[in-house]
N, CA, C and O atoms as a MOPAC input file, in Angstrom:
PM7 MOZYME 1SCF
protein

 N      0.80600 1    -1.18400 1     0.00000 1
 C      0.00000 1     0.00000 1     0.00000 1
 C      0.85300 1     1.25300 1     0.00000 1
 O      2.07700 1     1.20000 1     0.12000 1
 N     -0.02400 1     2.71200 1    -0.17800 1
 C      0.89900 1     3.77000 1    -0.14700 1
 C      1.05800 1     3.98400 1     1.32100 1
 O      0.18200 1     3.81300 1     2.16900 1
 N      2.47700 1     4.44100 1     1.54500 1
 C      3.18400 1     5.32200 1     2.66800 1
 C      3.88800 1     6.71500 1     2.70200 1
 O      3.72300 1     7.76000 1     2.07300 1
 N      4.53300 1     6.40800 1     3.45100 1
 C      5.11900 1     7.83700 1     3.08600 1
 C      6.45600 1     8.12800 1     2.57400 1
 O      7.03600 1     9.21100 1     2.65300 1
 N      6.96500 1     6.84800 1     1.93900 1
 C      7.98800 1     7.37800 1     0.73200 1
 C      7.04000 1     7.10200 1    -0.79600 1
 O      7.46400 1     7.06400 1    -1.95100 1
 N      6.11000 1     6.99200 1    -0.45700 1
 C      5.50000 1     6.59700 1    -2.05000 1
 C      5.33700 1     7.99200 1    -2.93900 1
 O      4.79900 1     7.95100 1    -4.04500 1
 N      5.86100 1     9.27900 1    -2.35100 1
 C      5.70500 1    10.52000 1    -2.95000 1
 C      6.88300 1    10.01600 1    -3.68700 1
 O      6.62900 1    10.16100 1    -4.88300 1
 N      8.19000 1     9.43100 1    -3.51300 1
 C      9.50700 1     9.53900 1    -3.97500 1
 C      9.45500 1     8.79500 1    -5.11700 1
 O      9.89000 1     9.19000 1    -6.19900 1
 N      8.74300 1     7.32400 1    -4.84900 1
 C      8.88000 1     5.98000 1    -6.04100 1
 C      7.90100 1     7.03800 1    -6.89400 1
 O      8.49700 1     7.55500 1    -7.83900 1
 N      6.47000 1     7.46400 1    -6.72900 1
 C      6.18300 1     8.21800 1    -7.88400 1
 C      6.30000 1     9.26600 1    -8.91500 1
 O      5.67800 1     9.57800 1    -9.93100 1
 N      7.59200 1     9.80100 1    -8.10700 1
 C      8.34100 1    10.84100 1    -8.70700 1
 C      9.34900 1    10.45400 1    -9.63500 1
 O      9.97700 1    11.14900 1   -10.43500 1
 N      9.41700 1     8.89800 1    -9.33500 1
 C     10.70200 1     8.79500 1   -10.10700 1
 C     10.18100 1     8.00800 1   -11.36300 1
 O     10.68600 1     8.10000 1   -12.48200 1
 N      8.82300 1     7.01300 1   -10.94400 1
 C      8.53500 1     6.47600 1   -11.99500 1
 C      7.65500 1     7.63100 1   -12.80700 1
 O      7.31300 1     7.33200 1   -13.95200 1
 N      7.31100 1     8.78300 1   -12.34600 1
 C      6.78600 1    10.12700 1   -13.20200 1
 C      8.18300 1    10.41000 1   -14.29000 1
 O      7.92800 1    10.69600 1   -15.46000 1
 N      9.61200 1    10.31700 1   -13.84600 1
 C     10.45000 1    10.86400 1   -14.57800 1
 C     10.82000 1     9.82400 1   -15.32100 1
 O     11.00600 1    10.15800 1   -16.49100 1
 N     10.99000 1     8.75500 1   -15.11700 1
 C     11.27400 1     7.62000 1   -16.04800 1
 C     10.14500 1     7.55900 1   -17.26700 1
 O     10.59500 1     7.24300 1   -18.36900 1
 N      8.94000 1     7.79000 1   -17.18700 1
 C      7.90100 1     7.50500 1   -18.09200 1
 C      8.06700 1     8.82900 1   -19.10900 1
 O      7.77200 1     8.82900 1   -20.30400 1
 N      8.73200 1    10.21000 1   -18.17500 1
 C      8.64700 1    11.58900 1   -19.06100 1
 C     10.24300 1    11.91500 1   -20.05200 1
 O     10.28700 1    12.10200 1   -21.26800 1
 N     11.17000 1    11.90500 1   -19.29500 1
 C     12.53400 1    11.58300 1   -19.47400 1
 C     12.86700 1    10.79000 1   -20.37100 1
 O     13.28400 1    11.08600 1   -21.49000 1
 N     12.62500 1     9.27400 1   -19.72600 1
 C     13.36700 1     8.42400 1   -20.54700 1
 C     12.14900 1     7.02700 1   -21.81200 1
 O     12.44500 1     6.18000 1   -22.65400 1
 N     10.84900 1     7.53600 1   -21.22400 1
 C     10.28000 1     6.52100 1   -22.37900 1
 C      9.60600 1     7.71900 1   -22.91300 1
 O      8.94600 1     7.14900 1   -23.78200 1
 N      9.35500 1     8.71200 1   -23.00500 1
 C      8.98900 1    10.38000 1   -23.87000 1
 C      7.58700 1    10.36900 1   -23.42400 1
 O      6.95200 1    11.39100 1   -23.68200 1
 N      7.06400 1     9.55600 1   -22.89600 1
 C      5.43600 1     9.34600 1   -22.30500 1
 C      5.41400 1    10.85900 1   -21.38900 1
 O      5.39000 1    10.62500 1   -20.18000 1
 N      5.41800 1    12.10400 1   -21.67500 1
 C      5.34200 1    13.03200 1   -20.63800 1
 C      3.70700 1    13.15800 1   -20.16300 1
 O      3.37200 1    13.41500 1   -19.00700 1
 N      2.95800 1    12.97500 1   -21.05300 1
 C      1.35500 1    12.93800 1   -19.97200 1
 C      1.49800 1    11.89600 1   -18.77000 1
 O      1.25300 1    12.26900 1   -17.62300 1
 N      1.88600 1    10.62800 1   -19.03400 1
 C      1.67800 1     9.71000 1   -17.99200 1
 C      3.02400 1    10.27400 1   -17.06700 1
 O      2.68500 1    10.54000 1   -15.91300 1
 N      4.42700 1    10.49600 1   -17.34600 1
 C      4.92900 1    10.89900 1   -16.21100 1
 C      4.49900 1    12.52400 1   -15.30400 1
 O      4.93200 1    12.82400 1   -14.19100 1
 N      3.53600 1    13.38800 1   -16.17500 1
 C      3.13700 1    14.25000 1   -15.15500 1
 C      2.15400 1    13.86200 1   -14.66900 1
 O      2.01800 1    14.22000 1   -13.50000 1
 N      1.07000 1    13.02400 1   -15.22900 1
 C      0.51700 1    12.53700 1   -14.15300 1
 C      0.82700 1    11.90800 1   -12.93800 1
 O      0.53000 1    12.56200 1   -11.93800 1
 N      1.52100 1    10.44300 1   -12.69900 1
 C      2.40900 1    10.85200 1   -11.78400 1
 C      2.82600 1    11.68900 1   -10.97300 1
 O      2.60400 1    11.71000 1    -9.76300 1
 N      3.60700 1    12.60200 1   -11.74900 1
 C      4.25000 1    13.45400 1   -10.92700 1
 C      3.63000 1    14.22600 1    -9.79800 1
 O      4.07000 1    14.36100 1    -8.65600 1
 N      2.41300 1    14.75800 1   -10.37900 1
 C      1.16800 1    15.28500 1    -9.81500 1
 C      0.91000 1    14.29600 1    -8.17100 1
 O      0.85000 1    14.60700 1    -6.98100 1
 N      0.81900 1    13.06800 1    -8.92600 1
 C      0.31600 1    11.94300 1    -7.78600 1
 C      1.06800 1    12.01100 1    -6.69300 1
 O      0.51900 1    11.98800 1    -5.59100 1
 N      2.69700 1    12.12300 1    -6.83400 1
 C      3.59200 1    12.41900 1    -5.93900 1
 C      3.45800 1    13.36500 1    -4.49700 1
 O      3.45600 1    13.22200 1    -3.27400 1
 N      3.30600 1    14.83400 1    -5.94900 1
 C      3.24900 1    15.81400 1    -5.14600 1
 C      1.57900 1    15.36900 1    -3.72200 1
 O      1.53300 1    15.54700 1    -2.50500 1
 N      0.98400 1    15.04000 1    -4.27200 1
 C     -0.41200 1    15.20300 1    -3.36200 1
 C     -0.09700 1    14.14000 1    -2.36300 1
 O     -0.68800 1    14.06600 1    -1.28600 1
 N      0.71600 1    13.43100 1    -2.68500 1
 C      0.83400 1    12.37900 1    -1.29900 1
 C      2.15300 1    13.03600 1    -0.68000 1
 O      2.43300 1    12.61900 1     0.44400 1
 N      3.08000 1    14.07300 1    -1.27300 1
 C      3.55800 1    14.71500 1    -0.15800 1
 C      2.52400 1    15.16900 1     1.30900 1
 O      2.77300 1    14.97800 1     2.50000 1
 N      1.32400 1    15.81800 1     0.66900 1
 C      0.39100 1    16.85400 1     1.56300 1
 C     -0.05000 1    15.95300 1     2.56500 1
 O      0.07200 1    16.24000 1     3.75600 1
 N     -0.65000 1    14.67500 1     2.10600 1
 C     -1.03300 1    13.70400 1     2.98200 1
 C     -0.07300 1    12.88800 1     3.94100 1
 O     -0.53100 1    12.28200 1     4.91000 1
 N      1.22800 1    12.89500 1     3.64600 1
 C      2.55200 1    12.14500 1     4.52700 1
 C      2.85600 1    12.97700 1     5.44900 1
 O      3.02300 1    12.90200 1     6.66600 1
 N      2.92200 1    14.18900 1     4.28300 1
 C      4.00500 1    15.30300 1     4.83500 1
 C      5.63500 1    14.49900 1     5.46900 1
 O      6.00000 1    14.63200 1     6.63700 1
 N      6.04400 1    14.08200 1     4.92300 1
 C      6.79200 1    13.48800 1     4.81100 1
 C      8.10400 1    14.36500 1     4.71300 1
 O      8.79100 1    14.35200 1     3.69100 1
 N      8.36400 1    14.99000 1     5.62200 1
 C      9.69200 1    16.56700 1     5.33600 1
 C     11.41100 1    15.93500 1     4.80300 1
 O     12.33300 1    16.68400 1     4.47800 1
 N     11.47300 1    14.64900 1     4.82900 1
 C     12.61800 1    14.75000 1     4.87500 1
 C     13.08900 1    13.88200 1     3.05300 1
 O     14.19800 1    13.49200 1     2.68800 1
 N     11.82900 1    13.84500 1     2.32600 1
 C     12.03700 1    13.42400 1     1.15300 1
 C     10.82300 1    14.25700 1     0.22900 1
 O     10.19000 1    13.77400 1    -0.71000 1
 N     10.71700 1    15.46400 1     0.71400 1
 C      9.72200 1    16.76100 1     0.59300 1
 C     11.07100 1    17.15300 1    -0.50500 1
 O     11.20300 1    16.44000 1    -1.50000 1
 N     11.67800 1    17.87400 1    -0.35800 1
 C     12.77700 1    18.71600 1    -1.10900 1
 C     13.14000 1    17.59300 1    -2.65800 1
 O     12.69700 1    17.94700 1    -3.75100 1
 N     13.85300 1    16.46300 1    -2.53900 1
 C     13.37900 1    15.78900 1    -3.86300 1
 C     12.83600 1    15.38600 1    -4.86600 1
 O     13.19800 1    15.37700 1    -6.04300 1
 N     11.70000 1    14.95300 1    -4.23000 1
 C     10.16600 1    15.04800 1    -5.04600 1
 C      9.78300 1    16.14200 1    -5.44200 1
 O      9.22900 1    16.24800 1    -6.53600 1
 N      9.99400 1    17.17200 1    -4.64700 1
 C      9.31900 1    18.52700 1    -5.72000 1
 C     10.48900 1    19.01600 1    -6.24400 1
 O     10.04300 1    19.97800 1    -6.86900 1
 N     12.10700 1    19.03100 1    -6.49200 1
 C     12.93500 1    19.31800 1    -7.16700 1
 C     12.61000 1    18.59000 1    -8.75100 1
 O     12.41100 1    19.15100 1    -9.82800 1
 N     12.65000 1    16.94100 1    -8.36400 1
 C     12.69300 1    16.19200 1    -9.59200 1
 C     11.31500 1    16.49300 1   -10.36000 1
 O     11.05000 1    16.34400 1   -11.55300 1
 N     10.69200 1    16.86400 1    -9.52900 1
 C      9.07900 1    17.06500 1   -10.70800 1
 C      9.16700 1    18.67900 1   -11.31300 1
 O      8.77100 1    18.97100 1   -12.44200 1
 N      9.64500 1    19.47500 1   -10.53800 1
 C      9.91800 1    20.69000 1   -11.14400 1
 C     10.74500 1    20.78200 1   -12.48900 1
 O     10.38900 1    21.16100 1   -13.60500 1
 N     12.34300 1    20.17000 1   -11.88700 1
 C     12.85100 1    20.08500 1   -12.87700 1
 C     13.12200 1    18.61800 1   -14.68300 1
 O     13.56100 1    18.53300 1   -15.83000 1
 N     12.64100 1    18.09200 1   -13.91100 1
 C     12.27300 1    16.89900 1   -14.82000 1
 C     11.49300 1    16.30700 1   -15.69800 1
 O     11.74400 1    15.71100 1   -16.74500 1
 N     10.19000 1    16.62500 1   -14.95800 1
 C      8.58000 1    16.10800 1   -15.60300 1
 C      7.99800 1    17.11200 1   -15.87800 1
 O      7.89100 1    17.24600 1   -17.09700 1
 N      7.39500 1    18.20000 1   -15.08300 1
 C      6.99700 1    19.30700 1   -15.26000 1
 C      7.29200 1    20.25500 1   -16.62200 1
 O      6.43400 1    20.60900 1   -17.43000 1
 N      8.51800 1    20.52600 1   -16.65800 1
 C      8.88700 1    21.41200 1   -18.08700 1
 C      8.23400 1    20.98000 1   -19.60800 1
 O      7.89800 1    21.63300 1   -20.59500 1
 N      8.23800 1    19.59300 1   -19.27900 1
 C      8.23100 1    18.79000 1   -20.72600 1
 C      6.93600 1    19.20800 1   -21.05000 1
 O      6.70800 1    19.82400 1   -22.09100 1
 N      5.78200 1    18.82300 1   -19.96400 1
 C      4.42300 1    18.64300 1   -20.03000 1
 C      3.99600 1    20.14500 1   -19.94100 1
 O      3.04700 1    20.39900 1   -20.68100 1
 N      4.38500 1    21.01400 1   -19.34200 1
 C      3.56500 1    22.29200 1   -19.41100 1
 C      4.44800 1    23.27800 1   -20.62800 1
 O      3.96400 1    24.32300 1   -21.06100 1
 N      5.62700 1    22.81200 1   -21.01800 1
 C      6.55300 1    23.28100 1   -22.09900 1
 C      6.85400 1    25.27100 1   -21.72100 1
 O      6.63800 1    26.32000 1   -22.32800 1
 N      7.35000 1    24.93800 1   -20.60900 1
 C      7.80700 1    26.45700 1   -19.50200 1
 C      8.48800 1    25.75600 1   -18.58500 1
 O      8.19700 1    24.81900 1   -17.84300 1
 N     10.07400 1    26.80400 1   -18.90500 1
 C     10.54800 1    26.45800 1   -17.87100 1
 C     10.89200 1    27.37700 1   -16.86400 1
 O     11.67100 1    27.07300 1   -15.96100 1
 N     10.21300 1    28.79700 1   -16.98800 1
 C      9.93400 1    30.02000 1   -16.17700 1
 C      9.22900 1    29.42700 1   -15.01500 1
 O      9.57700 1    29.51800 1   -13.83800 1
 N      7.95800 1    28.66800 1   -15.60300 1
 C      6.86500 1    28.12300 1   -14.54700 1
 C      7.25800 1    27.27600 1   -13.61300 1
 O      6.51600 1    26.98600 1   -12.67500 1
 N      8.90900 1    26.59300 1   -13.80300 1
 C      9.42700 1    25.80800 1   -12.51000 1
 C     10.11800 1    26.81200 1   -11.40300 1
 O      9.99000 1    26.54900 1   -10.20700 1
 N     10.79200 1    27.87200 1   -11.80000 1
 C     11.60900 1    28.72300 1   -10.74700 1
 C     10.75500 1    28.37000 1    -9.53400 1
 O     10.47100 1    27.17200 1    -9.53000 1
 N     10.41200 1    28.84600 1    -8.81800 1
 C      9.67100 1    29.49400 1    -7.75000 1
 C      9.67100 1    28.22800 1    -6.69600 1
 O     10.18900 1    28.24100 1    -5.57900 1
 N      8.94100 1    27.08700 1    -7.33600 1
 C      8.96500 1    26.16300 1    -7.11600 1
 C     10.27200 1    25.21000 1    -6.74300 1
 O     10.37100 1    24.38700 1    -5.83200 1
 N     11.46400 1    25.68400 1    -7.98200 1
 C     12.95000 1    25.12500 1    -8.01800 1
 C     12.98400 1    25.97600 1    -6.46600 1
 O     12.48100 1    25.34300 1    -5.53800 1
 N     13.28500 1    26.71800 1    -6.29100 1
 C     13.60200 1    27.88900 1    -5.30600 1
 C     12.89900 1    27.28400 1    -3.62800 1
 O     13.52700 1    27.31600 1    -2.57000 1
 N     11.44800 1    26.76200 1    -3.81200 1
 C     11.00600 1    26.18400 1    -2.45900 1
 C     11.69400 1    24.96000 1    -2.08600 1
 O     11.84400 1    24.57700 1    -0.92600 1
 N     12.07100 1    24.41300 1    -3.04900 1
 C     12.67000 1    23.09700 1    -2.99700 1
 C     13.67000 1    23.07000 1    -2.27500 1
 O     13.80900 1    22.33000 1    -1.30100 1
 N     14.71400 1    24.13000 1    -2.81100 1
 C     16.14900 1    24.59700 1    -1.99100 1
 C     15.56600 1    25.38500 1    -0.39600 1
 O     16.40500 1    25.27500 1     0.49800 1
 N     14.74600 1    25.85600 1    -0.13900 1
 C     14.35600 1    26.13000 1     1.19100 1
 C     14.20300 1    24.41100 1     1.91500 1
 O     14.98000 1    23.82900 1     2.67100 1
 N     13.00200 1    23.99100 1     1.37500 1
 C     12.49200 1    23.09400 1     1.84100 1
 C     14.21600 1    21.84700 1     2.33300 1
 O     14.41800 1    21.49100 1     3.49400 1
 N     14.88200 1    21.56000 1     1.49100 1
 C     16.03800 1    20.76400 1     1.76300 1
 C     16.81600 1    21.49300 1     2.71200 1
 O     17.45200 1    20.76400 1     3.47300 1
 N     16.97600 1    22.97200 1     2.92200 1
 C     18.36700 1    23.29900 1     3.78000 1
 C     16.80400 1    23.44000 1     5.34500 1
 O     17.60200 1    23.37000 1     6.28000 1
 N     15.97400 1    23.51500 1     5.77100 1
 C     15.23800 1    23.74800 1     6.94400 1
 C     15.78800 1    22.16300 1     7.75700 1
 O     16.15600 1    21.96300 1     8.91400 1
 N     15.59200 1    20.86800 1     6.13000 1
 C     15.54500 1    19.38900 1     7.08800 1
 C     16.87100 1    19.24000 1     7.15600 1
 O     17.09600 1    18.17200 1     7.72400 1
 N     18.11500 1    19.92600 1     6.77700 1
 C     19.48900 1    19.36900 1     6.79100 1
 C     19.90400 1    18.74900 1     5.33500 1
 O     21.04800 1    18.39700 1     5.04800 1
 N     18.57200 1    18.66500 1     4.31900 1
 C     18.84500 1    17.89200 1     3.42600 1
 C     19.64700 1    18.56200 1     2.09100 1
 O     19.13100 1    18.55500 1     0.97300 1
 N     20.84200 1    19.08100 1     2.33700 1
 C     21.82700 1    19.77600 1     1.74900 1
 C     22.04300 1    19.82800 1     0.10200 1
 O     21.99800 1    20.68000 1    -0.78500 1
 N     22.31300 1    18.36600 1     0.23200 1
 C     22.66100 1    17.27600 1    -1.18300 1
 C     21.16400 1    17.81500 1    -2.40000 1
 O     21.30100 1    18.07500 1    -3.59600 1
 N     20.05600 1    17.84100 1    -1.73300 1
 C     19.60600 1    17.71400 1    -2.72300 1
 C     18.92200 1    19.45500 1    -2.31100 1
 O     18.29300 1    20.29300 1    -2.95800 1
 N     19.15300 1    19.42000 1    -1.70400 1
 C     18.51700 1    21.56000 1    -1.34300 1
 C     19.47700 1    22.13900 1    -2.63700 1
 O     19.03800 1    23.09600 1    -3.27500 1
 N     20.89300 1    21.49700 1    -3.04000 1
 C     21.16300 1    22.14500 1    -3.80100 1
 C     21.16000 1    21.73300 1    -5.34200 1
 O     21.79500 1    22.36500 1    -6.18600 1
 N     20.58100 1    20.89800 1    -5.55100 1
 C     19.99400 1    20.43600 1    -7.08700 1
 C     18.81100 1    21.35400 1    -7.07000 1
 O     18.58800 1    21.99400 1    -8.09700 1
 N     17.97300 1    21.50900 1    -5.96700 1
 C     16.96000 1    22.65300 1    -6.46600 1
 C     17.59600 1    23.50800 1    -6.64900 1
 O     17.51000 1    23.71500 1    -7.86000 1
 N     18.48000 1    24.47700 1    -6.05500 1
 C     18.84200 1    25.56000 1    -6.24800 1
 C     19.45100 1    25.45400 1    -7.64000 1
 O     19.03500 1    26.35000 1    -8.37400 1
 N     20.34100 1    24.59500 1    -8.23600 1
 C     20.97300 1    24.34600 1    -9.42700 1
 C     20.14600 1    24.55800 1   -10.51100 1
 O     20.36500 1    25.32000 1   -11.45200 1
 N     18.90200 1    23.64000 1   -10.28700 1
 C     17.91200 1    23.79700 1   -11.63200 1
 C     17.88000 1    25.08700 1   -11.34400 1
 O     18.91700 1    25.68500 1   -11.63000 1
 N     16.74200 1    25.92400 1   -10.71200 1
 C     16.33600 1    27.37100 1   -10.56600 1
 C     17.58500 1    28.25400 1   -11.52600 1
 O     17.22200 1    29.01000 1   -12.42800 1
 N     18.88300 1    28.07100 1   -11.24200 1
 C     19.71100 1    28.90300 1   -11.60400 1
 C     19.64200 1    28.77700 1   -13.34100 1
 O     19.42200 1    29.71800 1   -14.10300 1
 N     19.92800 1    27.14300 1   -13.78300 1
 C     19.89500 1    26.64000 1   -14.72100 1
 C     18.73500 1    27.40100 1   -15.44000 1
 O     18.93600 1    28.36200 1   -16.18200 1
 N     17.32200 1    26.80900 1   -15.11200 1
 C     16.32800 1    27.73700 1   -15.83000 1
 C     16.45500 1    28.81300 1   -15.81900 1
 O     16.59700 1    29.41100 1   -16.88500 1
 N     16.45500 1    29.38100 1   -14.78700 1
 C     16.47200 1    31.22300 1   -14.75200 1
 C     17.33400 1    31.58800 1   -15.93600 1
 O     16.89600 1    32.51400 1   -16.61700 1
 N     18.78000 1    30.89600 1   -16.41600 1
 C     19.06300 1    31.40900 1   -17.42400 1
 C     18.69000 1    31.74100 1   -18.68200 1
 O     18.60500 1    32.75000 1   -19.38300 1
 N     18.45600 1    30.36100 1   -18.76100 1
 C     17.52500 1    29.96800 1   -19.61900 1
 C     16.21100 1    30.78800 1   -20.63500 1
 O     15.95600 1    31.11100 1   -21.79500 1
 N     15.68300 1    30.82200 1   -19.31200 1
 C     14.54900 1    31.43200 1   -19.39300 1
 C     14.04200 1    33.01300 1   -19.46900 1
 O     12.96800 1    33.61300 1   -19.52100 1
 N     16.02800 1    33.45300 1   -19.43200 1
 C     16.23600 1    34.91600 1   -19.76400 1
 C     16.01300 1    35.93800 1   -18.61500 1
 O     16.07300 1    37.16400 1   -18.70300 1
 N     15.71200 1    35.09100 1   -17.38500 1
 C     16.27100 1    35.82100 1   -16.07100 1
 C     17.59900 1    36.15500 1   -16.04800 1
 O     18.49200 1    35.60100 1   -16.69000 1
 N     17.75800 1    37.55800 1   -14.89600 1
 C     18.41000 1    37.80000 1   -14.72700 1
 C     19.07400 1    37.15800 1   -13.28700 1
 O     18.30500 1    36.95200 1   -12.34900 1
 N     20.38300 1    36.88200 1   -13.16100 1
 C     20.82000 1    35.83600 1   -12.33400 1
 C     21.64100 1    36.46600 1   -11.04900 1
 O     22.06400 1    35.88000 1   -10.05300 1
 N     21.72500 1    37.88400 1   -11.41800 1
 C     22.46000 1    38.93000 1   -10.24500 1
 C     21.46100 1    39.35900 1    -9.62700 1
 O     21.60500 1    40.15100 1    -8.69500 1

C-alpha cells in the first residue's frame, strides 16, 4: 500500500515515463500523484526531492515552460536546507539557476 515514501517511487517512476520513455502525460501525471501524497505524509525529509525532480524533470516537458518551474525550483532549496537535506537543497537551487538562465532571467 501507499506510505510515506511513495511521494519519492512516484516521482521517479513520473520521470522515467517523461525523461526516458517520452510518455510526458503519464509521467506528469504521476508526478502530480507524488506531489499530493507529499500533503497527505508530509513526509519533510524526502519533501525537497520530489518537488525538485518534478519541477525540474517532468513538469517542463508537459507544461513546455521552464519560467513556470523557478519558484517552485527555489522552495525546494528552502524546503532541503530547513531538514538538513543539503545534497539535494542544492539540485533545487541548481535547476532554478539553470532555468532562470535559460529562461532569460536575470541571475544577479
Amino acid at each position: 500500500g501507499a506510505n510515506h515514501i511513495s511521494a519519492l517511487a512516484f516521482v521517479m517512476y513520473g520521470f522515467i515515463e517523461s525523461a526516458i520513455m517520452g510518455n510526458f502525460q503519464e509521467g506528469y501525471r504521476f508526478g502530480k500523484l507524488a506531489l499530493s501524497f507529499l500533503e497527505k505524509f508530509e513526509n519533510k525529509e524526502i519533501h525537497c526531492q520530489t518537488v525538485w525532480t518534478f519541477w525540474a524533470f517532468i513538469a517542463p516537458w508537459y507544461e513546455h515552460s521552464l519560467s513556470n518551474t523557478l519558484e517552485h525550483l527555489k522552495h525546494s532549496y528552502i524546503l532541503g536546507v530547513e531538514v538538513g537535506d543539503h545534497f539535494n537543497a542544492l539540485y533545487g537551487l541548481m535547476f532554478s539557476v539553470i532555468y532562470g538562465f535559460y529562461s532569460g532571467r536575470q541571475l544577479a
